[in-house]
């Protein structure tokens, strides 16, 4: 693999020293110099002068450190900065294109075949990675830190689950300033009067149910789109939610294409309330099933789609496998799916960067869990000290996830929860996109044989991209990730195919069966 070379500019430190004074008759002058030097040092002068007194009588050494205000040094530093900036610009502009790998069934479904044909143009162009970010860890870390954020204003909806817990849906009112999200809900028939004011004097002992206002506002927002507009559910990665940059980038793209978008936040994530001693897990699909059923009830004439990243991709794939042919979704996409949690755990537990990633994710999970730890106090086998001392994802899953979901060990939880066990049962078009150098959702975890046998699943693999990085394509390096354009084309093609099939079925003549007497 070709690797770019970079020239390093090393500037040796310069220093000058004045010779020690050897004249005994200049004692008065020497003492005056020392006093002045001490005074200058106490005043905090920036010329870097330091006075060191030797142990021998009459020994005074003056050392001048390199001063940043010196013209020569400023010129050198400016040159180094310019060279570094120029090298960075070259590294971020230069591209290296590699082949995009496609894996699927030899006999794909009609929808999958049509989608692959439509996406062929994007795939054939290859993966044009930014050369300076082809390193797996640079891609993973810098994309997380430097990817351009998008200002999104949400209206949050809290849904109560059948078992008493709560998950949240964040509906975008404005994405990147594409709409006015500051408008207040006014009282019917009262021009310019807010309904809270119209209800009466300031509320002290009692207040009316203001959820009515939120519901009315949402009805107004939903009415801006046709009743049959596609509904897209976005599912973030571990400890993530509607605030994640990669999620907001795809939300913006889908919204611009006429989709009704909504971010699904797992229990306790994205500041969602945790009201029962039940967190989320890689294999628990009850909440997303309830959300999909609810959206299908609200928008019966609209096709439903979903996209998930990382752990969200694993949960989504498990859900689709469980639903099989009864799935209410028309199509789905899964990006950076870990598939085999034991294999991914092994990668996280080994190596310097694996430890860094695992510790960072565990820290986020502890942060989410900490405000709610007292809810779990009465559970058998729950030990709060294990949670507080959890340093890695494995530690946290052993202390919380395996305990609350009834698994005997964390290894048993990982083995059962990987979506490698369910992908063969997915019965709707599913595009899954992976990076071969992903340090978290490792390539060895991908169940290629099962994917090849499922006519509904398409696997797309890029040579580089890290975990949720993918600095390639039109918006690289720090705009939308490379798969976004491809996945959107996949969704649009599947929707067109579904609409065409629906029309064809409606126009097909109905056979009449005559009953003989």
PDB file of N, CA and C in Angstrom, residues 5 52 84 88 98 106 139 148 150 153 182 233 334 348 383 391 393 443 476 478 483 490 513:
ATOM      1  N   UNK A   5       4.732  10.442   1.798  1.00  0.00           N
ATOM      2  CA  UNK A   5       5.895  10.821   2.595  1.00  0.00           C
ATOM      3  C   UNK A   5       5.812  12.286   2.943  1.00  0.00           C
ATOM      4  N   UNK A  52      22.125  33.239  36.425  1.00  0.00           N
ATOM      5  CA  UNK A  52      22.535  32.112  37.267  1.00  0.00           C
ATOM      6  C   UNK A  52      23.819  32.486  37.971  1.00  0.00           C
ATOM      7  N   UNK A  84       4.190  23.541   6.872  1.00  0.00           N
ATOM      8  CA  UNK A  84       3.270  22.572   7.472  1.00  0.00           C
ATOM      9  C   UNK A  84       1.865  22.725   6.903  1.00  0.00           C
ATOM     10  N   UNK A  88      -0.168  20.066   4.696  1.00  0.00           N
ATOM     11  CA  UNK A  88      -1.487  19.601   5.129  1.00  0.00           C
ATOM     12  C   UNK A  88      -2.513  19.777   4.024  1.00  0.00           C
ATOM     13  N   UNK A  98      -9.494   3.638  -4.799  1.00  0.00           N
ATOM     14  CA  UNK A  98      -9.424   2.182  -4.744  1.00  0.00           C
ATOM     15  C   UNK A  98     -10.787   1.601  -5.109  1.00  0.00           C
ATOM     16  N   UNK A 106     -25.941 -14.425  -5.909  1.00  0.00           N
ATOM     17  CA  UNK A 106     -25.891 -14.582  -7.365  1.00  0.00           C
ATOM     18  C   UNK A 106     -27.267 -14.461  -7.982  1.00  0.00           C
ATOM     19  N   UNK A 139      -8.420   8.445  10.335  1.00  0.00           N
ATOM     20  CA  UNK A 139      -9.777   8.554   9.797  1.00  0.00           C
ATOM     21  C   UNK A 139     -10.820   8.502  10.906  1.00  0.00           C
ATOM     22  N   UNK A 148     -17.695  18.545  10.008  1.00  0.00           N
ATOM     23  CA  UNK A 148     -18.519  19.745  10.114  1.00  0.00           C
ATOM     24  C   UNK A 148     -19.867  19.421  10.763  1.00  0.00           C
ATOM     25  N   UNK A 150     -23.819  20.299  11.921  1.00  0.00           N
ATOM     26  CA  UNK A 150     -24.992  20.930  11.314  1.00  0.00           C
ATOM     27  C   UNK A 150     -25.942  21.331  12.434  1.00  0.00           C
ATOM     28  N   UNK A 153     -32.553  21.896  14.932  1.00  0.00           N
ATOM     29  CA  UNK A 153     -33.487  22.185  16.020  1.00  0.00           C
ATOM     30  C   UNK A 153     -34.530  21.072  16.040  1.00  0.00           C
ATOM     31  N   UNK A 182     -38.519  28.989  15.347  1.00  0.00           N
ATOM     32  CA  UNK A 182     -38.789  29.819  16.527  1.00  0.00           C
ATOM     33  C   UNK A 182     -40.255  30.185  16.670  1.00  0.00           C
ATOM     34  N   UNK A 233     -36.275   6.481   9.785  1.00  0.00           N
ATOM     35  CA  UNK A 233     -35.833   6.420  11.178  1.00  0.00           C
ATOM     36  C   UNK A 233     -34.312   6.311  11.191  1.00  0.00           C
ATOM     37  N   UNK A 334     -27.404  -0.400   6.920  1.00  0.00           N
ATOM     38  CA  UNK A 334     -26.626  -0.594   8.152  1.00  0.00           C
ATOM     39  C   UNK A 334     -25.164  -0.276   7.851  1.00  0.00           C
ATOM     40  N   UNK A 348     -10.965  -4.732  20.405  1.00  0.00           N
ATOM     41  CA  UNK A 348     -10.929  -3.605  21.342  1.00  0.00           C
ATOM     42  C   UNK A 348     -10.037  -3.891  22.542  1.00  0.00           C
ATOM     43  N   UNK A 383     -24.002  -4.775  40.899  1.00  0.00           N
ATOM     44  CA  UNK A 383     -22.984  -4.249  41.798  1.00  0.00           C
ATOM     45  C   UNK A 383     -22.561  -2.863  41.309  1.00  0.00           C
ATOM     46  N   UNK A 391     -13.752   0.215  33.103  1.00  0.00           N
ATOM     47  CA  UNK A 391     -12.803   0.967  32.290  1.00  0.00           C
ATOM     48  C   UNK A 391     -12.988   0.744  30.800  1.00  0.00           C
ATOM     49  N   UNK A 393     -15.528  -1.169  27.455  1.00  0.00           N
ATOM     50  CA  UNK A 393     -16.894  -1.543  27.074  1.00  0.00           C
ATOM     51  C   UNK A 393     -17.238  -2.905  27.656  1.00  0.00           C
ATOM     52  N   UNK A 443     -13.266  -6.268  10.014  1.00  0.00           N
ATOM     53  CA  UNK A 443     -13.668  -6.974   8.801  1.00  0.00           C
ATOM     54  C   UNK A 443     -13.859  -8.468   9.026  1.00  0.00           C
ATOM     55  N   UNK A 476     -15.624  15.537   1.038  1.00  0.00           N
ATOM     56  CA  UNK A 476     -14.444  15.238   1.849  1.00  0.00           C
ATOM     57  C   UNK A 476     -13.553  16.491   1.965  1.00  0.00           C
ATOM     58  N   UNK A 478     -14.207  16.712   5.535  1.00  0.00           N
ATOM     59  CA  UNK A 478     -14.973  16.740   6.775  1.00  0.00           C
ATOM     60  C   UNK A 478     -16.439  17.140   6.577  1.00  0.00           C
ATOM     61  N   UNK A 483     -20.480   7.058   2.219  1.00  0.00           N
ATOM     62  CA  UNK A 483     -21.624   6.184   1.907  1.00  0.00           C
ATOM     63  C   UNK A 483     -22.951   6.913   1.760  1.00  0.00           C
ATOM     64  N   UNK A 490     -29.683   4.185  -3.117  1.00  0.00           N
ATOM     65  CA  UNK A 490     -30.272   2.877  -2.837  1.00  0.00           C
ATOM     66  C   UNK A 490     -31.714   3.032  -2.355  1.00  0.00           C
ATOM     67  N   UNK A 513     -63.230 -16.628 -10.670  1.00  0.00           N
ATOM     68  CA  UNK A 513     -63.408 -18.062 -10.486  1.00  0.00           C
ATOM     69  C   UNK A 513     -64.909 -18.348 -10.394  1.00  0.00           C
TER      70      UNK A 513
END
